[in-house]
Amino acid sequence: MTGVQTCALPILDRTGRKISIRQYYTWVIGAFAGSFILFNLLFGSSLLVSILMGIFLGLMVPHIIVGRWEAKRTKKFLLLLPDALELMVRGLKAGLPVSESINVIKNEIDEPVSSVFGEIAQSVRMGVNFEDALMKMALKLKVNEFNFFVISIALQRETGGNLAEILENLATTIRARAMMKLKIKAITSEARMSAYIVGALPFFVTGALLIMSPGYIDPLFNDIRGNIAGLGAITMFSSGMFIMFRMAKFEM
């Protein structure tokens, strides 16, 4: 996260990449222009349909790409977080204070965990309250497992107790959650594969028709009735795909 201070959208910050808001909007404009040219010049769609498809794809394509970057970074963060907590436990048992244990994590654990804890350590050095620095990072990351860590620290400071034991149990819990997610992914793999196949069929059939009989679907792009039917089909297709993927997704 260090060095991504130009981000104005939280999702850009969570990717861990140096993406400014200006770059993101440039991608949006580029995707809009490319989609408009594709539908208006190549497919011969009406101006209204080309503009609507340009807006839809211009907003969706950059958002999907950035979302995948965020998901990839979050997955790696969750993979390394238990190791970071166990390293912190060893530091606490050796007599190190919490702030020094966080510095050890920053130096010993790979990205993206090192940058997250490094930013916390930097905030504390600048005079920010330790709990406030943790809460700020939790709001930025929006990761449940990290929220558990922050809550554990806050509760231990208010009620007392063995922080090393608490964090050790937390690391075990996070690993168990990761295993459960993998089991859920395996169980829902059939439903997700069905969604991928059903989602690919319209594009496969359209591509086959364009190759084998180019004029067959011209009314879909050149006639206003075809444009309306196409927009309706895209709307129903998007809704159906969204519902299928939501049914195959379990929140923990």
mmCIF file of N, CA and C in Angstrom, residues 131 134-135 147-163 166:
data_model
loop_
_atom_site.group_PDB
_atom_site.id
_atom_site.type_symbol
_atom_site.label_atom_id
_atom_site.label_comp_id
_atom_site.label_asym_id
_atom_site.label_seq_id
_atom_site.Cartn_x
_atom_site.Cartn_y
_atom_site.Cartn_z
ATOM 1 N N GLU A 131 -4.078 1.818 18.364
ATOM 2 C CA GLU A 131 -5.397 1.260 18.041
ATOM 3 C C GLU A 131 -6.045 2.017 16.891
ATOM 4 N N LEU A 134 -4.536 0.771 13.705
ATOM 5 C CA LEU A 134 -5.100 -0.530 13.339
ATOM 6 C C LEU A 134 -6.502 -0.379 12.749
ATOM 7 N N MET A 135 -7.316 0.470 13.371
ATOM 8 C CA MET A 135 -8.685 0.663 12.877
ATOM 9 C C MET A 135 -8.682 1.290 11.482
ATOM 10 N N ASN A 147 -9.790 -7.864 10.573
ATOM 11 C CA ASN A 147 -10.672 -7.268 11.577
ATOM 12 C C ASN A 147 -10.624 -8.065 12.879
ATOM 13 N N PHE A 148 -10.558 -9.405 12.761
ATOM 14 C CA PHE A 148 -10.436 -10.236 13.961
ATOM 15 C C PHE A 148 -9.169 -9.875 14.739
ATOM 16 N N PHE A 149 -8.083 -9.661 13.999
ATOM 17 C CA PHE A 149 -6.807 -9.296 14.630
ATOM 18 C C PHE A 149 -6.935 -7.968 15.376
ATOM 19 N N VAL A 150 -7.539 -6.987 14.729
ATOM 20 C CA VAL A 150 -7.695 -5.664 15.350
ATOM 21 C C VAL A 150 -8.569 -5.753 16.597
ATOM 22 N N ILE A 151 -9.674 -6.503 16.499
ATOM 23 C CA ILE A 151 -10.571 -6.659 17.646
ATOM 24 C C ILE A 151 -9.860 -7.374 18.794
ATOM 25 N N SER A 152 -9.046 -8.378 18.467
ATOM 26 C CA SER A 152 -8.306 -9.100 19.504
ATOM 27 C C SER A 152 -7.356 -8.169 20.253
ATOM 28 N N ILE A 153 -6.644 -7.311 19.509
ATOM 29 C CA ILE A 153 -5.729 -6.361 20.134
ATOM 30 C C ILE A 153 -6.505 -5.398 21.030
ATOM 31 N N ALA A 154 -7.628 -4.874 20.511
ATOM 32 C CA ALA A 154 -8.408 -3.896 21.276
ATOM 33 C C ALA A 154 -8.971 -4.506 22.554
ATOM 34 N N LEU A 155 -9.524 -5.715 22.446
ATOM 35 C CA LEU A 155 -10.100 -6.362 23.622
ATOM 36 C C LEU A 155 -9.017 -6.697 24.654
ATOM 37 N N GLN A 156 -7.861 -7.147 24.199
ATOM 38 C CA GLN A 156 -6.790 -7.487 25.129
ATOM 39 C C GLN A 156 -6.312 -6.248 25.881
ATOM 40 N N ARG A 157 -6.281 -5.099 25.204
ATOM 41 C CA ARG A 157 -5.838 -3.878 25.864
ATOM 42 C C ARG A 157 -6.865 -3.387 26.887
ATOM 43 N N GLU A 158 -8.149 -3.691 26.653
ATOM 44 C CA GLU A 158 -9.185 -3.246 27.576
ATOM 45 C C GLU A 158 -9.364 -4.214 28.740
ATOM 46 N N THR A 159 -9.308 -5.509 28.458
ATOM 47 C CA THR A 159 -9.633 -6.498 29.490
ATOM 48 C C THR A 159 -8.416 -7.239 30.013
ATOM 49 N N GLY A 160 -7.278 -7.134 29.342
ATOM 50 C CA GLY A 160 -6.101 -7.877 29.757
ATOM 51 C C GLY A 160 -6.109 -9.290 29.198
ATOM 52 N N GLY A 161 -5.156 -10.078 29.599
ATOM 53 C CA GLY A 161 -5.055 -11.440 29.101
ATOM 54 C C GLY A 161 -3.738 -11.665 28.382
ATOM 55 N N ASN A 162 -3.528 -12.895 27.996
ATOM 56 C CA ASN A 162 -2.287 -13.284 27.325
ATOM 57 C C ASN A 162 -2.443 -13.034 25.821
ATOM 58 N N LEU A 163 -1.846 -11.954 25.330
ATOM 59 C CA LEU A 163 -1.990 -11.592 23.922
ATOM 60 C C LEU A 163 -1.362 -12.645 23.013
ATOM 61 N N ILE A 166 -3.787 -15.432 22.603
ATOM 62 C CA ILE A 166 -4.931 -14.986 21.796
ATOM 63 C C ILE A 166 -4.567 -14.991 20.316
#
